[in-house]
mmCIF file of C-alpha atoms and ligand atoms in Angstrom:
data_model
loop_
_atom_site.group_PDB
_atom_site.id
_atom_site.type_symbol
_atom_site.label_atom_id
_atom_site.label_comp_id
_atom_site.label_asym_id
_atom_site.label_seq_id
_atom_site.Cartn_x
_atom_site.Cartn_y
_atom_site.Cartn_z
ATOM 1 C CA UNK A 84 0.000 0.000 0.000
ATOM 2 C CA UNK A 85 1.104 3.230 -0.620
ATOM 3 C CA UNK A 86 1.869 6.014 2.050
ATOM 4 C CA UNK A 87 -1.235 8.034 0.814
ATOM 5 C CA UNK A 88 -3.199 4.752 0.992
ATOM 6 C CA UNK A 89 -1.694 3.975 4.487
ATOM 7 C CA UNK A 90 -2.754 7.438 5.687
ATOM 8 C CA UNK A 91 -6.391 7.443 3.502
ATOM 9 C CA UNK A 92 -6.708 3.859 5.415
ATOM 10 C CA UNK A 93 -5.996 5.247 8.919
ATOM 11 C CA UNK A 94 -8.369 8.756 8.120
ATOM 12 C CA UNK A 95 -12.009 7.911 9.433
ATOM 13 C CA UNK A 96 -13.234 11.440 8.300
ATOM 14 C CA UNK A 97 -12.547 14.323 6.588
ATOM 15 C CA UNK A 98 -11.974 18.000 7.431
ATOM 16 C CA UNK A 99 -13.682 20.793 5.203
ATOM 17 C CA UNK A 100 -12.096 23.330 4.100
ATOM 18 C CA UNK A 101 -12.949 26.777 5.191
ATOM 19 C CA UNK A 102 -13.612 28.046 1.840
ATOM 20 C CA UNK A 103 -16.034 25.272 0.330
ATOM 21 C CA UNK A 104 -18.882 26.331 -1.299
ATOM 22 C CA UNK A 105 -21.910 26.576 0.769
ATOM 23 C CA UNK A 106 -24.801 26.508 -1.679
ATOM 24 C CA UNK A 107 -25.361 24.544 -5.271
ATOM 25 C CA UNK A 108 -23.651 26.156 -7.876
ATOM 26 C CA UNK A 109 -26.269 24.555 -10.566
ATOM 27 C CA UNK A 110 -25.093 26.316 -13.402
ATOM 28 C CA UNK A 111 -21.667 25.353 -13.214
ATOM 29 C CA UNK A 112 -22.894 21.844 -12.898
ATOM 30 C CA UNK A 113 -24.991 21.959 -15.838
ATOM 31 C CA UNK A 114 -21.977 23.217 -17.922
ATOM 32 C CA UNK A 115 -19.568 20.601 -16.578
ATOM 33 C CA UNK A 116 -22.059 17.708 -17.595
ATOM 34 C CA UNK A 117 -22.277 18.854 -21.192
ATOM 35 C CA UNK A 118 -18.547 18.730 -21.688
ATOM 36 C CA UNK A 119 -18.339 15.647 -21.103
ATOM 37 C CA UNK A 120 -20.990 15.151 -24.201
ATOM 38 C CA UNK A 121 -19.257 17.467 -26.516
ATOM 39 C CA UNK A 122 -15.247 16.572 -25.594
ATOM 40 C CA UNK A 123 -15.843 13.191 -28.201
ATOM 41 C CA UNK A 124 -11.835 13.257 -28.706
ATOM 42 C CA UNK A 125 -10.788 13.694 -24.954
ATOM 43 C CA UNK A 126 -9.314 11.434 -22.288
ATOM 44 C CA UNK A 127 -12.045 10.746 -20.892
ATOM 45 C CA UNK A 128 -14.791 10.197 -22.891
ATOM 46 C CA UNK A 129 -12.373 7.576 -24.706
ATOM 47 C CA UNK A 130 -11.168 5.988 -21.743
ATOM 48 C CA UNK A 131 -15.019 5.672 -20.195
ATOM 49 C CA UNK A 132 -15.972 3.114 -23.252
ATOM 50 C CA UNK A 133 -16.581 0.144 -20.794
ATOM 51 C CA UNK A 134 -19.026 2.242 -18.641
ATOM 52 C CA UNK A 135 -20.469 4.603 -21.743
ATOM 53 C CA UNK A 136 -24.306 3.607 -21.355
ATOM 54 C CA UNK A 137 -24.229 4.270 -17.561
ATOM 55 C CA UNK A 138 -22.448 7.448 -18.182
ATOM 56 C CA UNK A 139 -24.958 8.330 -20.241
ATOM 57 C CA UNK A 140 -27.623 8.156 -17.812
ATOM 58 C CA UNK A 141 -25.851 10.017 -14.880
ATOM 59 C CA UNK A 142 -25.232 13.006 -17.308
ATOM 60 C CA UNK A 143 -29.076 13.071 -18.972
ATOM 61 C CA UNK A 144 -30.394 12.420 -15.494
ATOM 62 C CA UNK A 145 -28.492 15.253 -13.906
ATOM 63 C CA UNK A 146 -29.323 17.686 -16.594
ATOM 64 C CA UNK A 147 -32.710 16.804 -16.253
ATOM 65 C CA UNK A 148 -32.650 17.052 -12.255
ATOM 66 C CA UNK A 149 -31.191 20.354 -13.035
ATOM 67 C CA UNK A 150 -34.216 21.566 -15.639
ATOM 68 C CA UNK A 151 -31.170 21.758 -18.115
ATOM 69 C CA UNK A 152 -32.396 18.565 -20.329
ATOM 70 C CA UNK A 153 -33.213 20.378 -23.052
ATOM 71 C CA UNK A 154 -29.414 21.621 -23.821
ATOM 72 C CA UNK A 155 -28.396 18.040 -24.542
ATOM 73 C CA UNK A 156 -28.548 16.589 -27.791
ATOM 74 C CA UNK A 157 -31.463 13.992 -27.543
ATOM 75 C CA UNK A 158 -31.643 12.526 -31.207
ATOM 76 C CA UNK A 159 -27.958 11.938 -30.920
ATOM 77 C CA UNK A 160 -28.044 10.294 -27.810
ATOM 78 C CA UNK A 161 -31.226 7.844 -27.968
ATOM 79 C CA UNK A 162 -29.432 6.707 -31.231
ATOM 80 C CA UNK A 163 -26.446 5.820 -29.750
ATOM 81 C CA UNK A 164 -27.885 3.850 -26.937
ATOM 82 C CA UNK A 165 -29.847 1.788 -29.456
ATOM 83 C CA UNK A 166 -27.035 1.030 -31.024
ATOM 84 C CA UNK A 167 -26.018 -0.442 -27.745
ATOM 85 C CA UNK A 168 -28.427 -3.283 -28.008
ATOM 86 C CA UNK A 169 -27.220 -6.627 -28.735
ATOM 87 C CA UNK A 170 -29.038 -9.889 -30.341
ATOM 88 C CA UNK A 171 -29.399 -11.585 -26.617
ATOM 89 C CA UNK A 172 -32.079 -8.597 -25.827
ATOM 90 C CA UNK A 173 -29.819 -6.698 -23.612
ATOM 91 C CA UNK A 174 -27.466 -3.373 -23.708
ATOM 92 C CA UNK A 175 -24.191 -3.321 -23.360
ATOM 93 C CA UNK A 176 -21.921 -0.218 -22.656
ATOM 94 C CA UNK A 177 -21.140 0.606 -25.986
ATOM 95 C CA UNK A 178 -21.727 -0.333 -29.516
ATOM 96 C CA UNK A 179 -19.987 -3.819 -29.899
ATOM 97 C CA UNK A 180 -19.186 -5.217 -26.042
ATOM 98 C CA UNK A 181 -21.127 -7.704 -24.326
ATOM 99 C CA UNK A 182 -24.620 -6.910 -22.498
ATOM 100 C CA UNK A 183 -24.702 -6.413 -18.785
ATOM 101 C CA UNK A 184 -27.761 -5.745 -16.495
ATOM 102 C CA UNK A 185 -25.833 -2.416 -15.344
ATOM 103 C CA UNK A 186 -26.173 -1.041 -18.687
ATOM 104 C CA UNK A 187 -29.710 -2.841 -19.877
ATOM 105 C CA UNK A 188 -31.056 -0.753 -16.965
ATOM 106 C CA UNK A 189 -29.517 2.624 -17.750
ATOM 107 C CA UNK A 190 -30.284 2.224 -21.399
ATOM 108 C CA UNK A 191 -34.050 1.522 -20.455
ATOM 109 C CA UNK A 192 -34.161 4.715 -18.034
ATOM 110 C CA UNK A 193 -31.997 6.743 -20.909
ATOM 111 C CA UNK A 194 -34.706 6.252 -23.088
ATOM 112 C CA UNK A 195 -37.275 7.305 -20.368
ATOM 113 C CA UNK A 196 -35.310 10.688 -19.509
ATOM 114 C CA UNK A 197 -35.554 11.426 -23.052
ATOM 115 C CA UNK A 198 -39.320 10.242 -23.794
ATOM 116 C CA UNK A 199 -38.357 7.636 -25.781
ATOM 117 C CA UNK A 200 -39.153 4.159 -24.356
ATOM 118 C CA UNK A 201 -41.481 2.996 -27.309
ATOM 119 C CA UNK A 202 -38.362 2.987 -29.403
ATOM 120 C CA UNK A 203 -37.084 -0.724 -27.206
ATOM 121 C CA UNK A 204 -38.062 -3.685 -27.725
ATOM 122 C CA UNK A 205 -39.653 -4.591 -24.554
ATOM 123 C CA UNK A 206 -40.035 -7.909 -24.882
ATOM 124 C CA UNK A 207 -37.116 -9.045 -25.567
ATOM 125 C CA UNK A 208 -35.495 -6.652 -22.891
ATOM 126 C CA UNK A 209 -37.461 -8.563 -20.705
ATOM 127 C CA UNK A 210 -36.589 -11.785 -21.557
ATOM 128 C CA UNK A 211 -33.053 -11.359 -21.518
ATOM 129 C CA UNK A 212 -33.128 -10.260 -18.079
ATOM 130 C CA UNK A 213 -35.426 -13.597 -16.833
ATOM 131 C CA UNK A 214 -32.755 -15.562 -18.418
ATOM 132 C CA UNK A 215 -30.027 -14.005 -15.682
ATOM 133 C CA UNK A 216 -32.066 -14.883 -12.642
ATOM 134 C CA UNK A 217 -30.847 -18.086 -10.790
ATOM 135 C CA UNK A 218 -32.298 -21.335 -9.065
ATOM 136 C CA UNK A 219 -32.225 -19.419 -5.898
ATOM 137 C CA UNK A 220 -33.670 -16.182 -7.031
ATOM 138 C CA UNK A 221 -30.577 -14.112 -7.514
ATOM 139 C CA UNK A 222 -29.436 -12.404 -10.619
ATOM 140 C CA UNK A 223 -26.327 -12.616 -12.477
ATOM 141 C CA UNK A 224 -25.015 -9.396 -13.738
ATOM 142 C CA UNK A 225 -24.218 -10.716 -17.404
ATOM 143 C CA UNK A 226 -22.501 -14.479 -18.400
ATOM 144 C CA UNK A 227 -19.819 -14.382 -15.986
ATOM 145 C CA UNK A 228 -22.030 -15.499 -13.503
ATOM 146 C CA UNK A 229 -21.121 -13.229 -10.870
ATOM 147 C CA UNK A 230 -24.080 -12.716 -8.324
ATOM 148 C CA UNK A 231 -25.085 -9.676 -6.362
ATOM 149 C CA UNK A 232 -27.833 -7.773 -4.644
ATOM 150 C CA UNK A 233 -27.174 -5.078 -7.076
ATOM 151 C CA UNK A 234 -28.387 -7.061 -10.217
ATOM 152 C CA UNK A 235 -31.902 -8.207 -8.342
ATOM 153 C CA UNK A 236 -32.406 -3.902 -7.887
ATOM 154 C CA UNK A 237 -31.693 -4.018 -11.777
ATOM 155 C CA UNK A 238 -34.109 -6.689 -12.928
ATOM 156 C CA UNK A 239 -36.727 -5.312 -11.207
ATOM 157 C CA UNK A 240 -36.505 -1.796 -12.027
ATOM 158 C CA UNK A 241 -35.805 -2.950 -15.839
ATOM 159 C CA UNK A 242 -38.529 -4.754 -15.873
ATOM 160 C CA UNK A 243 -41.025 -3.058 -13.907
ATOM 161 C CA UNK A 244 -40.154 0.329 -15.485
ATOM 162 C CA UNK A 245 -41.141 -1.774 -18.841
ATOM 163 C CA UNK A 246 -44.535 -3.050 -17.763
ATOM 164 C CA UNK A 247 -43.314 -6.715 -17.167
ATOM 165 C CA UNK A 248 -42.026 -7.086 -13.789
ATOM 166 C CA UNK A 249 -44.049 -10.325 -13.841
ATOM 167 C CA UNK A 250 -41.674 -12.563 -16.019
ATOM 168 C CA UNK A 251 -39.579 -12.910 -13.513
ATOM 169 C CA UNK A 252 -39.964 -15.063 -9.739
ATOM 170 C CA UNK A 253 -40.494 -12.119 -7.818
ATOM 171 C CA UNK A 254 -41.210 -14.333 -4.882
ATOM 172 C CA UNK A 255 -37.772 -16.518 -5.080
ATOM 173 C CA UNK A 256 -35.857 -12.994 -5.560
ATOM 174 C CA UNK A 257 -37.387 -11.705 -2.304
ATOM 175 C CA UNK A 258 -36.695 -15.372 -0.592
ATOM 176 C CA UNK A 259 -32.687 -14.544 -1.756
ATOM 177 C CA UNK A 260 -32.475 -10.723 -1.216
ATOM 178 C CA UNK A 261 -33.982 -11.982 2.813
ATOM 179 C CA UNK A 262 -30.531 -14.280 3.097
ATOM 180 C CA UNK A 263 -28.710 -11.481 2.532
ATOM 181 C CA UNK A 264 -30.111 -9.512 5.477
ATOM 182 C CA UNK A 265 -28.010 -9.432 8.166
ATOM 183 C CA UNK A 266 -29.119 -9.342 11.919
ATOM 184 C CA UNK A 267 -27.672 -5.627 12.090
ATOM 185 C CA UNK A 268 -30.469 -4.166 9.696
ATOM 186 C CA UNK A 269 -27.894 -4.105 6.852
ATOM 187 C CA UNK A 270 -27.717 -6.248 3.525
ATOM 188 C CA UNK A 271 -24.786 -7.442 1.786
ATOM 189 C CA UNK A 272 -23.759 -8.848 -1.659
ATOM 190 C CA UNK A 273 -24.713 -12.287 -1.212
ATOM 191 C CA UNK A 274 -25.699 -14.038 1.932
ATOM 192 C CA UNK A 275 -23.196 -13.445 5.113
ATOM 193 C CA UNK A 276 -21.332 -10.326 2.816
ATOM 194 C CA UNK A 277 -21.129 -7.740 5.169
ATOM 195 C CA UNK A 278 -23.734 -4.799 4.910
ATOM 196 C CA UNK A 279 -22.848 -1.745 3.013
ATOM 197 C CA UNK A 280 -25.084 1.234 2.083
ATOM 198 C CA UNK A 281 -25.012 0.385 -1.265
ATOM 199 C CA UNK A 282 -26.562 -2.966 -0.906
ATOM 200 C CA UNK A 283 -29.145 -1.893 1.352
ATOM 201 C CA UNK A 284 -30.213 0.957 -0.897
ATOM 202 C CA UNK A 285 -30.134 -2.131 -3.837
ATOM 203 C CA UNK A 286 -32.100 -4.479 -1.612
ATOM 204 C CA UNK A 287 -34.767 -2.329 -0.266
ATOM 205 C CA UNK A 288 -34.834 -0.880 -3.639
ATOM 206 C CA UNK A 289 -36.257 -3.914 -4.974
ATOM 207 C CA UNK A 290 -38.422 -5.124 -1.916
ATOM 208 C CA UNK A 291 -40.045 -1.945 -2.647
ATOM 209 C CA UNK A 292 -41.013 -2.369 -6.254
ATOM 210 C CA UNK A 293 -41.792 -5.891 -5.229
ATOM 211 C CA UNK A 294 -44.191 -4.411 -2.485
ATOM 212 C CA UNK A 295 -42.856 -6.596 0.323
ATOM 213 C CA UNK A 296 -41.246 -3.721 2.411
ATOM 214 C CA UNK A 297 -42.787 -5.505 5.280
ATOM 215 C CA UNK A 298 -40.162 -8.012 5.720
ATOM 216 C CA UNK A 299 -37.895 -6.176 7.023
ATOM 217 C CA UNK A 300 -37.488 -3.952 10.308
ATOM 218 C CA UNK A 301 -37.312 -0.592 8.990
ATOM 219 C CA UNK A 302 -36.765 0.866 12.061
ATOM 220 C CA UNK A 303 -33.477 -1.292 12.405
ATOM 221 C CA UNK A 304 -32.616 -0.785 8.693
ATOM 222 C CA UNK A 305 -32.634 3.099 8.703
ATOM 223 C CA UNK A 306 -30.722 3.228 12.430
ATOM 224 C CA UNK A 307 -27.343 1.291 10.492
ATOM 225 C CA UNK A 308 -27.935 3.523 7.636
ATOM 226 C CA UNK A 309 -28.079 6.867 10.157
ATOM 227 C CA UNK A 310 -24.742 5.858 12.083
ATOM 228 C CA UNK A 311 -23.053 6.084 8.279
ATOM 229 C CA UNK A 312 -23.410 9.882 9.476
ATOM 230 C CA UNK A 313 -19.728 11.359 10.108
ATOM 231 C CA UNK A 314 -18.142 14.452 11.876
ATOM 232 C CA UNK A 315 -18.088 16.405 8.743
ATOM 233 C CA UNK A 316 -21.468 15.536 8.081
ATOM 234 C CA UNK A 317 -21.031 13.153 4.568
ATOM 235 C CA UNK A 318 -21.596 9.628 4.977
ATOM 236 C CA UNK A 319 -19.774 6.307 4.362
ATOM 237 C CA UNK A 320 -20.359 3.269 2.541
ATOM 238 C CA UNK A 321 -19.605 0.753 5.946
ATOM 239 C CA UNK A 322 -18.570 1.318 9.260
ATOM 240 C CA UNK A 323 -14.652 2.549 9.405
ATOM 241 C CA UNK A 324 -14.351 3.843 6.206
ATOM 242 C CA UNK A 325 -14.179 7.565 4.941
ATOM 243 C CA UNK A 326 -17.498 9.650 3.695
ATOM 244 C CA UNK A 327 -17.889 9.650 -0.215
ATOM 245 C CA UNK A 328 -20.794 12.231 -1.479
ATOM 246 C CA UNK A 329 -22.110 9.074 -3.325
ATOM 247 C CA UNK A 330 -23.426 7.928 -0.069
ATOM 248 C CA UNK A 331 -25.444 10.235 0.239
ATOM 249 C CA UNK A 332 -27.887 8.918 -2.308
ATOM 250 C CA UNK A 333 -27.583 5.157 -1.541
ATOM 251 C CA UNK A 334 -28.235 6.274 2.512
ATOM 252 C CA UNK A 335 -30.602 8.929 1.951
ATOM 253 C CA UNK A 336 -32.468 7.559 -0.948
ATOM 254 C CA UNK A 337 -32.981 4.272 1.588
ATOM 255 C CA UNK A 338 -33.848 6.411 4.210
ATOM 256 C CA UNK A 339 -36.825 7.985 1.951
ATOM 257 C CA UNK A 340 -37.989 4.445 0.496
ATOM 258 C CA UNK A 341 -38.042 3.483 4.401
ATOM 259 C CA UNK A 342 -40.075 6.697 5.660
ATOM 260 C CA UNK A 343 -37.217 7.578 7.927
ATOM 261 C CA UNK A 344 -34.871 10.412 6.490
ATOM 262 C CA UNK A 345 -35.669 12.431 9.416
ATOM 263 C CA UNK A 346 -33.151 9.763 11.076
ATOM 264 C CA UNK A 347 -30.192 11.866 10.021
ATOM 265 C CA UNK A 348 -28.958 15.470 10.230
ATOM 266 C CA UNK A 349 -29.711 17.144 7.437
ATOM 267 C CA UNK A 350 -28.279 20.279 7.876
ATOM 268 C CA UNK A 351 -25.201 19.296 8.444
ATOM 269 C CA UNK A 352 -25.305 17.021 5.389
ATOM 270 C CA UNK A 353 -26.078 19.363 2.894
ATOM 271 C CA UNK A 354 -23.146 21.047 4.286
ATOM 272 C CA UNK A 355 -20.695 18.252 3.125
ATOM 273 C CA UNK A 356 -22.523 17.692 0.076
ATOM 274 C CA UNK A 357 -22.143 21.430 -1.154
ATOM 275 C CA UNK A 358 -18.480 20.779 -0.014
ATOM 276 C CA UNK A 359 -17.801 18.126 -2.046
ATOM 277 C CA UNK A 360 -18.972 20.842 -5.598
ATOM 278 C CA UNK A 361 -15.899 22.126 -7.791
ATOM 279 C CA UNK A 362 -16.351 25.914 -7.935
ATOM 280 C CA UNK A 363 -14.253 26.196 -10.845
ATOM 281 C CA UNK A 364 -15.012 23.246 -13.136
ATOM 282 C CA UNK A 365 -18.468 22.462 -11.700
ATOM 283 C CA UNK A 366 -19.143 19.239 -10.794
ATOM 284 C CA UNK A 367 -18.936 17.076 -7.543
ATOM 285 C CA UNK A 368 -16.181 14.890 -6.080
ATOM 286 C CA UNK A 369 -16.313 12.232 -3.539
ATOM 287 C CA UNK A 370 -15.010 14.320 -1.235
ATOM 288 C CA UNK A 371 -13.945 18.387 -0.617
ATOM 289 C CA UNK A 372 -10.785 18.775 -2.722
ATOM 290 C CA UNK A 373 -10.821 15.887 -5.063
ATOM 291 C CA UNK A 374 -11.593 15.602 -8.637
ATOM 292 C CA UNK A 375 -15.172 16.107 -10.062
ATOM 293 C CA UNK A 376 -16.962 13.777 -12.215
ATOM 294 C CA UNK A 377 -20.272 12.712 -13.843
ATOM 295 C CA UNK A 378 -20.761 10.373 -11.130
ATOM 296 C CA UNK A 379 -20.531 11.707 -8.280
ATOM 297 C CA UNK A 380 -22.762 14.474 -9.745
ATOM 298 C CA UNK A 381 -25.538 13.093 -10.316
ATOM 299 C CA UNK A 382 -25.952 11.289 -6.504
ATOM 300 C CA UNK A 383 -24.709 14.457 -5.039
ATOM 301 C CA UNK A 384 -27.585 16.662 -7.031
ATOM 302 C CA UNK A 385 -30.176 13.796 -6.776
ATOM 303 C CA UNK A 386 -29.403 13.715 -2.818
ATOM 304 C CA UNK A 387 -29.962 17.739 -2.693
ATOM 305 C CA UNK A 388 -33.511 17.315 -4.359
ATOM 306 C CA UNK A 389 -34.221 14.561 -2.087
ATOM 307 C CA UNK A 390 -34.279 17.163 0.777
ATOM 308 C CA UNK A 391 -36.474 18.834 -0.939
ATOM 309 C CA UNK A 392 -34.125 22.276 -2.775
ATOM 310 C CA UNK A 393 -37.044 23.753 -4.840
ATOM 311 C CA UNK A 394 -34.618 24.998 -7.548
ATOM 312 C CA UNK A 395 -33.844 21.283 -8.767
ATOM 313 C CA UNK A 396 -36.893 18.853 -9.895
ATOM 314 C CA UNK A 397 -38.584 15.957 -7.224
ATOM 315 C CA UNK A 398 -36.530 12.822 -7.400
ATOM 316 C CA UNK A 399 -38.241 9.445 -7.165
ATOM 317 C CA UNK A 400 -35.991 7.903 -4.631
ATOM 318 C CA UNK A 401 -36.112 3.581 -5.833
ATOM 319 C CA UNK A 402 -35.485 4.691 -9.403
ATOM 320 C CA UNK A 403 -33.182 7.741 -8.880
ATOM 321 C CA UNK A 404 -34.838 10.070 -12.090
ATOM 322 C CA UNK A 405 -37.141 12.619 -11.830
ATOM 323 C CA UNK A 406 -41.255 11.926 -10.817
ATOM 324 C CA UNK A 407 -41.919 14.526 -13.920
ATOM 325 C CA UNK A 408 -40.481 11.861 -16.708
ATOM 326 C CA UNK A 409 -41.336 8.681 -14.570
ATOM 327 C CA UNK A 410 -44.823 9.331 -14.453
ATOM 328 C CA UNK A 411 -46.916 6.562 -13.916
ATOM 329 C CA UNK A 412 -44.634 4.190 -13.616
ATOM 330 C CA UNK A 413 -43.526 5.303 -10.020
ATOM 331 C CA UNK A 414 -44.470 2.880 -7.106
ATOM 332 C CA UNK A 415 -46.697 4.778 -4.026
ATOM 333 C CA UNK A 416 -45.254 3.297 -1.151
ATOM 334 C CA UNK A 417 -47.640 4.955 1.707
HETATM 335 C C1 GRG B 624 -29.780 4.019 -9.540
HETATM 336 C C2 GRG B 624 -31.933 2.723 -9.899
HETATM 337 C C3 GRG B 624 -30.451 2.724 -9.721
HETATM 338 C C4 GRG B 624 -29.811 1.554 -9.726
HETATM 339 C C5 GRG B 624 -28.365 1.382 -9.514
HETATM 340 C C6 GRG B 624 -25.675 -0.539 -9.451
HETATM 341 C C7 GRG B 624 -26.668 -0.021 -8.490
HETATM 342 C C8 GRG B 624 -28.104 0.046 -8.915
HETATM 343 C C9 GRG B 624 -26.321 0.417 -7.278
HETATM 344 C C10 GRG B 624 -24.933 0.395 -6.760
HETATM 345 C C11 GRG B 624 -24.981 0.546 -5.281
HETATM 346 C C12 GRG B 624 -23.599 0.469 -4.716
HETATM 347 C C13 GRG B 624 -23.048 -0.878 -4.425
HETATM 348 C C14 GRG B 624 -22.946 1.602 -4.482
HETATM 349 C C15 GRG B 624 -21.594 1.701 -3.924
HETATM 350 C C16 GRG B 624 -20.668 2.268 -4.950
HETATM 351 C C17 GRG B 624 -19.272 2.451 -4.414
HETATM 352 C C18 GRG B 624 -18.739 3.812 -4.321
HETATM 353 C C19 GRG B 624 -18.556 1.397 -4.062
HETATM 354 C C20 GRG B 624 -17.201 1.538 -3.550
HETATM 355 O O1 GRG B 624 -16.949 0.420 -2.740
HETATM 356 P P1 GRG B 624 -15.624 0.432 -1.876
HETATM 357 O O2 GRG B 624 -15.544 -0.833 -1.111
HETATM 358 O O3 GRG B 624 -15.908 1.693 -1.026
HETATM 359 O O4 GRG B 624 -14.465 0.761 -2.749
HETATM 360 P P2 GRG B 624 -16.071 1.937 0.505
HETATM 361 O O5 GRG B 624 -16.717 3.282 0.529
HETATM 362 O O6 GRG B 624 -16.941 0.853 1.072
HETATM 363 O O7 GRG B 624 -14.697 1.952 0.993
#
């Protein structure tokens, strides 16, 4: 490990710095986003290939959380996620590489952000996605065959967000996603991984579009998610490990789906989160100093419109987009 790692690894917080921004800066944000659509040539767009599709949705989705949708360039967009889609039903991250449940799901709510659904072939989207789930109810990501709580919150979104959520054993996926909740509240990869906010926001992601909420103690759930909380105010993944502006969505977003975001501090939250904003390039970064990107953007806006900031649109907190372009399709959970 590296001395920066060693001391990164020791760090259980961070300090902000005097001088962080303490309000959104949503123009800057909206500008920052749309060079990463334009910049075709640079580093990064070329190096992002194997995550293109999900990069995709985090920049539409924060220009649309921003009311800034309308400055990206639709047509050329929903044409290049269609040309994502491979013969097995699914999307892969870019034209040519293999299909992957990550990206079938952000291609599906791509098309949504940009009013475009009827364009995919439901059907088929749909079947591909039965074809992943396993004997036991979990879902594989893609062929590998790698398992995770993460690819049961993708099925069901994908599929319920296309009308189908019925093709797949809804009641063997909530029979494995309940193996994988440990006796501190949390949830975990697979059953005895360790709980991590992620998971949990995966996990009661999908027992919420399944409707079965009730099998869990929510009360028990949302206190592991509030002690994520740190000094600063941001929040980490697991216990012992530094706040990341990311969190902030998975906790938060949990929190909401639960009925219990009055469980953290708020206040001091936002704080961090407006932190964590680039005031020169726009943007957000994990954390206060470091580098922005799309990313960390979009959780770090959609967290800020989860409390409610009146200048960015409602997001639906199970399918992380706005209520405006979800519609009907979101799930009324009290
Ligand atoms: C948005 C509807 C919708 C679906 C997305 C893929 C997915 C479904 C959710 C991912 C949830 C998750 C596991 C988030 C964590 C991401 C992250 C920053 C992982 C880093 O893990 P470590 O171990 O970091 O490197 P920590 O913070 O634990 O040290």
């Amino acid at each position: 490990m590296s001395f920066a790692g060693l001391l990164d690894f020791a760090r259980k917080d961070v300090e902000l710095p005097m001088n962080s921004p303490k309000e959104l800066l949503q123009d800057l944000h909206s500008n920052f986003i749309l060079k990463y659509e334009k910049d075709k040539d640079g580093y990064h767009y070329i190096m992002a290939e194997h995550l293109r599709v999900s990069g995709i949705y985090w920049c539409a989705n924060a220009m649309d959380l921003t009311k800034k949708l309308g400055r990206m360039s639709r047509e050329e967009i929903v044409d290049y996620v269609l040309c994502c889609r491979n013969s097995d039903g699914g999307y892969g991250p870019a034209p040519g590489h293999d299909s992957h449940l990550l990206h079938t799901l952000c291609a599906v709510q791509t098309l949504i952000i940009f009013d475009s659904l009827e364009k995919a072939d439901a059907d088929s989207i749909c079947k591909y996605v039965q074809r992943l789930q396993q004997e036991d109810g979990s879902f594989c990501g893609d062929q590998s065959g790698e398992v995770d709580t993460r690819f049961t919150l993708c099925s069901f979104a994908t599929c319920h967000l296309l009308g189908h959520l019925s093709v797949l054993n809804v009641d063997s996926a909530v029979r494995f996603l309940m193996r994988c909740y440990n006796t501190d509240g949390g949830f975990g990869t697979r059953p005895g991984s360790e709980s991590h906010s992620g998971q949990i926001y995966c996990c009661v992601g999908a027992l919420a579009i399944a409707g079965r909420l009730a099998e869990i103690d929510r009360d028990r759930t949302a206190e592991w998610l509030a002690f994520r909380q740190c000094d600063s105010g941001g929040l980490n993944g697991r216990p012992e490990k530094l706040p990341d502006v990311c969190y902030s969505w998975w906790v938060l977003a949990s929190l909401s789906i639960l009925g219990r975001l009055h469980f953290i501090d708020q206040s001091a939250m936002k704080t961090f989160i407006y932190a964590c904003q680039d005031d020169e390039t726009g943007g957000f970064a994990d954390r206060p100093g470091d580098c922005a990107d799309p990313f960390h953007t979009v959780f770090g806006i959609a967290a800020l419109s989860l409390f409610g900031d009146d200048t960015l649109e409602p997001v639906d907190p199970i399918f992380c987009m706005t209520k405006k372009c979800l519609k009907h399709k979101r799930i009324e959970m009290f």
